[in-house]
Amino acid sequence: GIQGDLRTNGLAPGKTLAMLKTFAGYSAPVNGINIGPCILGERELRTYYLPPVEAVIRETGVLSVMPSYNEVDGVPSHANRWLLEDVLRGEMGFRGYTYSDWGGVIMNFNLHHVAGSQAEAGAMAITAGVDLEAPGPACFSHLAGLVQAGRLPESEIDKAASRVLRVKFLAGLFDGRPDAALEDLPKIARCADHVALSRQIAEESIVLLKNDRGLLPLDPAKIKSLAVVGPNADQVQFGDYCWSKNNRDGVTVLRGLRERLGDKAVIHYAKGCDLAGQATHGFAAAVEAAKKSDVAVVVLGDTSMILSGVGWEDPTLPASGTVGEGYDVTDPAPPGVQEDLVRAVLAAGKPVVVVFLNGRPYSAAWMKQQVPAIVEAFYPGEQQGYAVADVLLGRVNPSGRLSMTVPQSAGHIPTVHDYKPSGRGYYHQPGSPEKLGRDYVFSSPDPLWAFGFGLSYTTFEYAALKVETPAIGTDAAAKVSFVVKNTGGRAGKEVAQVYIRDEVSSVTTPVMRLAGFEKIELPPGESRTVTVTIPPSGLSLWNVAMKRVVEPGWFSVLVGASAADIRLRGRFEVVVGEQAHD
């Protein structure tokens, strides 16, 4: 969307270069601390963390990649020639330039201590394949002197310069092509089409986590009064690195509900508490609002910091963050006394809907048990208030699905759907379907909410699984099809998911991994056949010799509405030689 397809062409007018970041392993730091070391073996790195990067490079032609702050197996990314040259360029075919994370080069000296000086840190980075130092040449300013002293080959400078220049040529910076005139920007930025797209993205990304006894959607004809409370009820939240937290730049949930309901219902608003801090003096007003209302909507969540020093802060709004880069927590729960606010509102005895506007998923196990309805909206953009209101009031049927596994608590982390056979302490007695466990003493290792999970205001039925390729060669794609039917009373969108399992493999492989999915929209009573093709890369593994191969053997096919809601099962075989067929 930002850059267009750069695999064969240069940058088109109206587009700008996108940067892929951060490379690699950055999302698995020790202790969950930003910039922390990532303890990953090469097989794990190649199996889980490198494939998304390679996919983006090969499918979009992205021309800029940012190395990550962290180290992997003792080698910082800004000093890792194997990672930046052999893997990124040699194996993945990257043809752009690398742009250091801000301060990443000097960290070779002052954080990781693999360099004895700033000059050595600069030489180490450019030799490893870092082409440009950001935010400024703290270390690269020494490169010319190192070349003159004979301590750095001039060819390293030429290599980095040529990569940056090539991208500038592809971007048209030497063609005399002017950028869009400033007077045209109001016609482009936040134009009607873009606002409509923003709302659509928000509507389709919101996940309905719980809906006990069909509390949602709320019926405006029956709801005469509504309590809207919580620290994010009347505050927009746009997420990390955004230029604003001002309500004039977006739509709050309170505003969205007021505009959608109009004079059909009385809205009682109370903030209740701050996003962080321990003050509870606002609880009484929130409880009173709930008591006067038919239903209470409690909007909880996070706020992300607006970076200092760039003139973007609004002094009337909280500038410090509770989530975002460098804002790590020991407990993935709503900060401050937000959970206590929910308990207080629940005690008022009215039906409660909790809405999360947040930058990280919450391990809110007690809410899952006690709160009738829970909506996960994450940071849904400038149209957030309208999108949330439309989901709550049934104008939009929620169709978002979780793109992560939500753990029960911090002690359960990491919790993923694609865990290894021993990853949750389970094993099977030969010949028995019973799942035997070595669980925690007082808890199950299962997730709070599974990967791919999300509810709808309608229901869907899966049937007629057909493995169209019952036997394939090691270089062939597998294909499966099945039928999804809307068995409810209203139109809805379903995200049909296909998982696979390599039943016997030379190295351990996950109990399941996502192989494909499709989002489809169906009117009540209608059906559609969904076909998913799994390329050979989706069947591959890194074997004992650290070679990427597809091994012969049986693969299970698991089709369903989430990783924990499998409706259909099948198998296909990967064979060698003449047995293979389409």
XYZ file of C-alpha atoms in Angstrom:
582
model
C 0.000 0.000 0.000
C 2.809 2.431 0.797
C 5.269 1.507 -1.929
C 3.468 -0.575 -4.521
C 5.162 -3.595 -6.109
C 8.905 -2.958 -6.506
C 9.900 -6.373 -7.790
C 10.188 -5.206 -11.389
C 9.503 -1.466 -11.443
C 10.734 1.621 -9.681
C 8.682 3.732 -7.315
C 5.441 4.963 -8.861
C 4.183 8.554 -8.421
C 2.288 9.000 -5.180
C 4.175 6.155 -3.503
C 7.005 6.170 -0.982
C 9.539 3.601 0.119
C 8.524 1.221 2.890
C 10.960 -0.188 5.444
C 10.809 -3.773 6.668
C 11.775 -4.063 10.310
C 13.207 -5.311 12.535
C 15.586 -8.067 11.436
C 15.818 -10.585 13.121
C 14.398 -12.443 16.122
C 13.482 -9.165 17.830
C 10.140 -10.402 19.121
C 11.567 -13.079 21.422
C 13.782 -11.245 23.961
C 14.913 -12.699 27.257
C 12.555 -11.664 30.092
C 10.343 -9.880 27.566
C 12.596 -6.831 27.822
C 12.957 -4.635 24.747
C 16.398 -5.012 23.090
C 17.058 -8.117 25.218
C 19.094 -11.024 23.843
C 17.207 -13.544 21.757
C 18.200 -17.097 22.629
C 17.396 -18.826 19.366
C 19.032 -21.734 17.631
C 19.520 -21.448 13.887
C 16.738 -23.942 13.166
C 14.240 -22.015 15.285
C 15.348 -18.728 13.727
C 14.911 -20.126 10.231
C 11.647 -21.917 10.984
C 9.717 -19.149 12.742
C 11.380 -15.747 12.409
C 12.933 -15.557 8.938
C 10.060 -16.823 6.711
C 7.877 -13.680 7.107
C 10.835 -11.497 6.148
C 11.611 -13.597 3.109
C 7.961 -13.572 2.038
C 7.796 -9.767 2.121
C 11.050 -9.418 0.193
C 10.066 -11.881 -2.506
C 6.430 -10.798 -2.845
C 6.845 -6.999 -2.673
C 10.443 -6.206 -3.624
C 10.852 -4.002 -0.527
C 14.041 -1.944 -0.818
C 14.829 -1.074 2.788
C 15.431 -3.358 5.763
C 16.263 -2.310 9.331
C 18.530 -4.569 11.410
C 17.321 -5.104 14.963
C 18.826 -3.966 18.249
C 19.062 -7.434 19.729
C 21.677 -10.135 19.569
C 20.973 -13.656 18.348
C 23.209 -16.400 19.699
C 25.675 -13.799 20.972
C 26.003 -11.765 17.765
C 24.282 -8.326 17.551
C 22.324 -7.830 14.337
C 24.317 -4.687 13.494
C 27.480 -6.814 13.545
C 26.072 -9.994 11.996
C 27.480 -10.450 8.502
C 25.970 -13.925 8.237
C 22.508 -12.472 8.856
C 22.754 -9.329 6.706
C 24.877 -10.591 3.826
C 24.621 -14.372 3.603
C 20.961 -14.776 4.595
C 19.274 -11.461 3.748
C 21.029 -10.859 0.444
C 22.392 -14.245 -0.546
C 19.447 -16.473 0.380
C 16.474 -14.102 0.347
C 17.540 -12.083 -2.666
C 17.265 -8.648 -1.021
C 18.505 -5.914 -3.374
C 17.955 -2.751 -1.374
C 19.871 -1.090 1.444
C 19.927 -1.598 5.197
C 19.140 1.314 7.484
C 20.319 0.930 11.052
C 17.858 1.085 13.892
C 18.382 4.408 15.663
C 21.574 4.109 17.663
C 21.975 0.481 16.641
C 25.506 0.886 15.317
C 26.906 2.601 18.398
C 25.321 -0.138 20.520
C 28.050 -2.441 19.205
C 30.300 -0.273 21.379
C 28.294 0.993 24.335
C 25.722 -1.783 24.888
C 26.866 -5.085 23.421
C 30.593 -4.368 23.929
C 31.720 -6.238 20.842
C 33.598 -3.129 19.674
C 36.187 -1.148 21.640
C 35.398 2.252 20.147
C 32.869 4.107 18.024
C 35.194 3.805 15.050
C 35.455 0.055 15.514
C 31.669 -0.176 15.891
C 31.242 1.648 12.577
C 33.716 -0.556 10.750
C 32.114 -3.652 12.209
C 28.629 -2.562 11.096
C 29.477 -1.559 7.533
C 31.511 -4.733 7.058
C 28.558 -6.753 8.354
C 26.258 -5.160 5.783
C 24.773 -2.085 7.489
C 24.647 0.521 4.706
C 23.353 3.622 6.504
C 23.644 4.731 10.127
C 20.714 6.434 11.799
C 19.867 8.873 13.236
C 23.271 10.288 12.335
C 26.873 9.249 11.693
C 28.025 8.754 15.272
C 30.192 5.844 14.132
C 30.168 6.118 10.333
C 31.829 9.547 10.616
C 35.020 7.609 11.429
C 34.913 5.484 8.280
C 36.850 7.864 6.035
C 39.676 8.014 8.557
C 39.737 4.235 8.833
C 40.016 3.939 5.040
C 42.822 6.499 4.950
C 44.639 4.622 7.723
C 44.344 1.363 5.807
C 42.154 -0.247 8.441
C 39.023 -0.522 6.281
C 38.868 -1.418 2.570
C 37.456 1.383 0.432
C 35.382 -1.264 -1.298
C 33.189 -1.499 1.811
C 32.288 2.186 1.423
C 31.623 1.724 -2.287
C 29.387 -1.265 -1.569
C 27.196 0.594 0.914
C 27.092 3.769 -1.208
C 26.099 1.846 -4.316
C 23.217 0.183 -2.502
C 21.846 3.487 -1.211
C 22.297 5.181 -4.591
C 20.564 2.344 -6.426
C 17.491 2.758 -4.241
C 17.540 6.534 -4.772
C 17.555 5.992 -8.512
C 14.681 3.501 -8.250
C 12.806 6.083 -6.175
C 13.220 8.636 -8.957
C 15.163 11.101 -6.817
C 17.534 11.892 -9.707
C 14.821 12.204 -12.351
C 13.788 15.755 -11.524
C 10.325 14.478 -10.677
C 8.763 16.807 -8.095
C 7.007 15.483 -5.044
C 3.289 16.077 -4.751
C 2.599 19.773 -4.412
C 1.792 20.790 -0.868
C -1.508 22.281 -1.942
C -2.594 18.832 -3.140
C -2.052 17.160 0.229
C -5.512 18.024 1.642
C -7.019 16.205 -1.337
C -4.994 13.094 -0.511
C -4.492 12.902 3.237
C -7.655 11.815 5.035
C -9.751 12.103 1.911
C -13.174 10.442 1.882
C -11.908 7.212 0.321
C -9.117 6.889 2.869
C -11.426 7.575 5.803
C -13.853 4.953 4.501
C -11.005 2.450 4.211
C -9.872 3.280 7.744
C -13.353 2.527 9.035
C -13.532 -0.742 7.105
C -10.170 -1.842 8.526
C -11.380 -1.011 12.032
C -14.677 -2.834 11.574
C -13.050 -5.990 10.232
C -10.233 -6.103 12.792
C -12.399 -5.914 15.924
C -12.625 -9.299 17.667
C -15.630 -10.404 19.710
C -14.102 -12.510 22.495
C -17.181 -13.306 24.583
C -20.913 -12.868 24.167
C -22.746 -14.639 26.965
C -26.445 -15.266 26.273
C -26.350 -13.043 23.209
C -25.947 -9.783 25.137
C -24.528 -8.264 21.972
C -25.572 -6.727 19.728
C -27.418 -4.175 21.806
C -30.854 -3.364 20.447
C -31.397 0.435 20.259
C -35.130 -0.193 20.388
C -34.793 -1.849 23.808
C -31.872 0.057 25.344
C -33.291 3.246 26.847
C -30.178 4.191 28.804
C -26.519 3.274 28.444
C -23.569 3.794 30.799
C -20.318 4.494 28.978
C -17.424 4.477 31.410
C -13.688 3.882 31.552
C -10.445 5.775 30.898
C -10.541 5.171 27.130
C -14.263 5.790 26.656
C -13.732 9.426 25.712
C -10.118 9.283 24.595
C -8.769 8.214 21.205
C -5.805 5.874 21.169
C -3.783 5.564 17.989
C -0.777 3.532 19.098
C 2.990 3.836 19.079
C 4.763 6.596 17.121
C 1.559 8.420 16.306
C 1.650 12.199 15.999
C -1.467 12.828 18.064
C -3.582 11.795 21.009
C -6.073 14.575 20.467
C -9.754 13.678 20.161
C -10.159 16.104 17.293
C -8.049 13.739 15.177
C -10.334 10.758 15.659
C -13.645 9.489 16.975
C -13.968 8.285 20.561
C -16.215 5.400 21.573
C -18.375 7.813 23.558
C -18.852 10.056 20.545
C -19.563 7.084 18.291
C -22.282 5.756 20.582
C -23.817 9.193 21.084
C -24.034 9.821 17.361
C -25.321 6.365 16.530
C -27.979 6.338 19.267
C -29.004 9.973 18.986
C -32.142 10.534 21.037
C -33.006 6.829 21.187
C -31.188 6.354 24.500
C -29.773 8.419 27.346
C -26.023 8.000 27.787
C -24.483 8.350 31.245
C -20.728 8.933 30.991
C -18.121 8.651 33.740
C -14.374 8.230 33.314
C -14.060 6.053 36.402
C -10.268 6.066 36.652
C -7.092 7.037 34.852
C -5.251 4.715 32.507
C -2.529 4.290 35.112
C -2.218 5.129 38.784
C -4.074 3.917 41.842
C -6.768 6.590 42.333
C -10.277 5.183 42.755
C -12.221 8.323 43.584
C -13.968 8.139 40.187
C -15.440 4.702 40.843
C -18.549 6.048 42.546
C -19.632 8.065 39.503
C -19.058 5.080 37.228
C -21.121 2.809 39.481
C -23.890 5.394 39.664
C -23.917 5.663 35.868
C -24.261 1.892 35.636
C -27.100 1.774 38.150
C -29.065 4.359 36.138
C -28.599 2.426 32.880
C -29.819 -0.728 31.201
C -26.313 -1.780 30.143
C -22.794 -0.576 31.013
C -20.025 -0.344 28.400
C -16.594 -0.154 30.081
C -13.774 0.962 27.775
C -10.348 -0.004 29.099
C -6.888 -0.119 27.619
C -3.524 1.470 27.065
C -1.874 4.590 25.767
C 1.335 4.824 23.771
C 3.972 7.493 24.184
C 4.399 10.290 21.687
C 8.145 10.585 21.276
C 9.678 13.647 22.931
C 11.768 16.197 21.155
C 9.738 16.404 17.979
C 7.092 18.893 19.036
C 4.151 16.521 18.797
C 3.066 16.378 22.426
C -0.186 17.883 23.569
C 0.406 19.021 27.160
C -3.243 18.435 28.017
C -3.007 14.703 27.294
C -0.888 11.944 28.859
C 2.495 11.840 27.167
C 3.884 8.838 28.984
C 2.962 5.412 27.713
C 1.762 2.149 29.160
C 2.563 0.115 26.043
C 4.769 0.377 22.983
C 8.439 0.111 22.146
C 10.375 -0.019 25.410
C 7.200 -0.090 27.536
C 7.417 -3.648 28.798
C 5.361 -5.007 31.682
C 5.561 -7.953 34.063
C 1.801 -8.513 33.990
C -0.105 -8.386 30.678
C -3.253 -6.896 32.193
C -5.002 -3.519 31.995
C -2.750 -1.096 33.900
C -3.564 0.753 37.087
C -6.924 0.092 38.746
C -8.868 -0.574 35.544
C -9.713 -4.139 36.530
C -10.968 -2.910 39.905
C -13.211 -0.476 38.041
C -14.776 -3.382 36.145
C -15.371 -5.239 39.412
C -17.072 -2.178 40.870
C -19.315 -1.720 37.823
C -20.201 -5.425 37.763
C -21.317 -5.135 41.382
C -23.962 -2.621 40.262
C -25.880 -5.611 38.931
C -26.359 -4.478 35.328
C -25.143 -6.292 32.180
C -21.580 -5.243 31.380
C -19.693 -5.076 28.097
C -15.914 -4.543 28.285
C -14.122 -3.009 25.304
C -10.322 -3.098 25.049
C -8.497 -0.295 23.206
C -4.995 -1.597 23.729
C -1.553 -2.224 22.308
C -1.044 -5.677 23.808
C -3.457 -8.567 24.434
C -4.581 -8.906 28.036
C -4.420 -11.979 30.237
C -7.790 -11.198 31.825
C -8.842 -14.645 33.010
C -11.291 -13.419 35.654
C -12.993 -11.122 33.128
C -13.456 -14.088 30.812
C -15.272 -15.813 33.666
C -17.304 -12.895 35.042
C -17.922 -10.285 32.308
C -20.833 -11.175 29.991
C -19.391 -9.634 26.806
C -15.826 -8.693 25.828
C -14.716 -6.871 22.680
C -11.047 -6.687 21.663
C -10.558 -3.649 19.436
C -6.780 -3.143 19.832
C -5.902 0.279 18.305
C -8.514 0.564 15.544
C -7.479 3.881 13.979
C -9.109 7.271 13.570
C -12.578 5.802 12.980
C -12.413 3.715 16.155
C -15.491 5.188 17.830
C -17.803 4.543 14.901
C -16.434 1.038 14.345
C -16.805 0.013 18.003
C -20.278 1.553 18.243
C -21.415 -0.188 15.063
C -20.200 -3.548 16.363
C -21.886 -3.039 19.745
C -25.159 -1.983 18.133
C -25.154 -4.671 15.466
C -24.731 -2.419 12.448
C -21.510 -4.391 11.817
C -21.197 -8.118 12.418
C -17.731 -8.630 13.982
C -15.375 -10.699 11.834
C -11.919 -10.083 13.312
C -9.894 -13.074 14.465
C -6.976 -13.154 16.886
C -3.621 -13.089 15.131
C -1.921 -14.234 18.334
C -2.529 -16.678 21.160
C -3.576 -14.934 24.377
C -1.958 -16.521 27.466
C -3.739 -17.088 30.765
C -1.033 -15.190 32.659
C 2.528 -13.950 32.425
C 3.664 -17.299 33.778
C 2.183 -19.039 30.744
C 4.297 -17.053 28.260
C 5.223 -18.059 25.627
C 1.863 -19.514 24.616
C 1.509 -20.221 20.891
C -0.647 -22.392 18.678
C 2.280 -23.903 16.795
C 3.964 -25.444 19.822
C 6.090 -28.586 19.654
C 4.596 -31.957 20.725
C 6.180 -31.627 24.167
C 5.488 -27.895 24.367
C 2.466 -28.102 26.664
C 3.513 -31.185 28.559
C 1.079 -33.419 26.700
C 1.757 -36.861 25.329
C -0.339 -39.728 23.949
C -0.233 -43.368 24.936
C 0.189 -45.468 21.769
C -3.195 -46.581 20.518
C -5.119 -44.279 22.857
C -6.780 -40.969 21.931
C -6.553 -39.801 25.537
C -4.390 -36.740 26.100
C -2.140 -37.209 29.099
C -0.615 -34.160 30.673
C 2.186 -32.811 32.766
C 0.386 -29.581 33.531
C 1.161 -26.791 35.936
C 0.180 -27.668 39.510
C -2.719 -25.201 39.640
C -3.338 -24.447 35.969
C -3.596 -25.835 32.480
C -1.039 -24.705 29.875
C -3.880 -24.032 27.440
C -4.399 -20.470 26.173
C -6.961 -18.003 27.456
C -8.056 -17.394 23.865
C -6.698 -19.384 20.959
C -4.984 -18.185 17.815
C -7.564 -17.445 15.126
C -10.424 -17.139 17.628
C -13.287 -14.703 17.198
C -17.059 -14.805 17.581
C -19.790 -13.621 15.233
C -23.445 -12.666 15.520
C -24.205 -15.588 13.228
C -23.015 -19.198 13.054
C -21.078 -21.150 10.443
C -20.969 -24.827 9.593
C -18.045 -26.628 7.942
C -18.517 -29.723 5.778
C -17.379 -31.749 2.774
C -13.610 -31.649 3.227
C -11.922 -32.878 0.077
C -8.188 -33.474 -0.084
C -7.783 -32.883 -3.786
C -4.152 -34.002 -3.773
C -4.079 -37.237 -1.761
C -0.493 -37.884 -2.862
C 2.043 -35.339 -4.089
C 5.736 -35.147 -4.827
C 8.168 -33.252 -2.662
C 8.141 -30.334 -5.094
C 4.361 -30.125 -5.560
C 1.627 -28.113 -3.878
C -1.146 -29.631 -1.809
C -4.753 -28.567 -2.330
C -7.800 -28.961 -0.109
C -11.368 -27.733 -0.400
C -14.366 -27.625 1.920
C -17.769 -25.994 2.235
C -18.670 -23.238 4.712
C -22.341 -22.447 5.323
C -23.914 -19.544 7.202
C -26.371 -21.334 9.481
C -27.451 -18.246 11.411
C -29.992 -15.555 10.860
C -27.876 -12.693 9.532
C -25.089 -12.046 7.055
C -21.569 -12.471 8.347
C -17.928 -12.975 7.469
C -16.036 -16.088 8.470
C -12.272 -16.615 8.486
C -11.882 -20.239 7.467
C -8.502 -21.587 8.561
C -6.427 -24.532 7.363
C -3.705 -26.024 9.536
C -1.322 -28.894 8.819
C 0.724 -31.286 10.896
C 3.743 -33.236 9.741
C 2.919 -36.569 11.397
C 6.459 -38.002 11.498
C 9.538 -35.892 10.802
C 13.317 -36.083 11.182
C 13.302 -33.091 13.525
C 10.480 -32.093 15.837
C 7.760 -30.029 14.185
C 4.716 -28.202 15.611
C 1.522 -30.036 16.481
C -0.122 -27.696 13.984
C 0.807 -24.695 11.883
C -1.310 -22.337 9.848
C -1.148 -23.251 6.178
C -3.761 -20.912 4.745
C -6.996 -19.043 5.396
C -9.719 -17.186 3.568
C -12.228 -14.601 4.737
C -15.596 -15.039 3.101
C -18.919 -13.216 3.410
C -22.134 -15.203 3.371
C -25.814 -14.239 3.585
C -27.990 -16.383 5.881
C -28.391 -19.927 4.609
C -25.816 -19.637 1.817
C -22.745 -21.829 1.313
C -19.429 -21.435 -0.435
C -16.641 -23.801 -1.345
C -13.272 -22.641 -0.042
C -10.092 -23.894 -1.707
C -6.674 -23.527 -0.115
C -3.418 -24.369 -1.871
C -0.344 -25.124 0.227
C 2.940 -24.572 -1.633
C 5.963 -26.812 -1.026
C 7.479 -24.122 1.196
C 4.505 -24.573 3.522
C 5.389 -28.235 3.937
C 9.122 -27.798 4.392
C 11.350 -28.077 7.426
C 15.008 -27.495 8.266
C 16.428 -30.969 8.709
C 19.297 -32.235 10.843
C 21.791 -31.078 8.216
C 20.173 -27.584 8.308
C 18.817 -28.001 4.792
C 15.345 -26.807 3.860
C 13.538 -29.848 2.521
C 10.116 -31.408 2.123
C 10.269 -34.881 3.598
C 8.166 -37.792 2.376
C 5.432 -38.906 4.733
C 1.892 -38.194 5.909
C 0.501 -34.751 6.705
C -2.690 -34.131 8.653
C -5.072 -31.419 7.446
C -7.060 -29.587 10.118
C -9.806 -27.170 9.056
C -11.747 -24.943 11.394
C -12.645 -21.581 12.881
C -9.548 -21.303 15.111
C -6.577 -23.332 16.256
C -8.771 -24.661 19.079
C -11.938 -25.140 17.010
C -11.124 -27.747 14.384
C -14.204 -28.930 12.479
C -12.772 -31.145 9.699
C -9.794 -33.504 9.444
C -8.049 -35.195 6.543
C -4.663 -36.445 5.353
C -2.405 -36.412 2.333
C 0.893 -38.079 1.609
C 4.119 -36.681 0.248
C 5.796 -39.382 -1.803
C 8.889 -39.751 -3.936
C 9.082 -40.937 -7.525
C 6.339 -42.227 -9.798
C 3.735 -42.454 -7.044
C 3.420 -38.680 -6.941
C 0.472 -37.226 -8.817
C -1.711 -34.111 -8.840
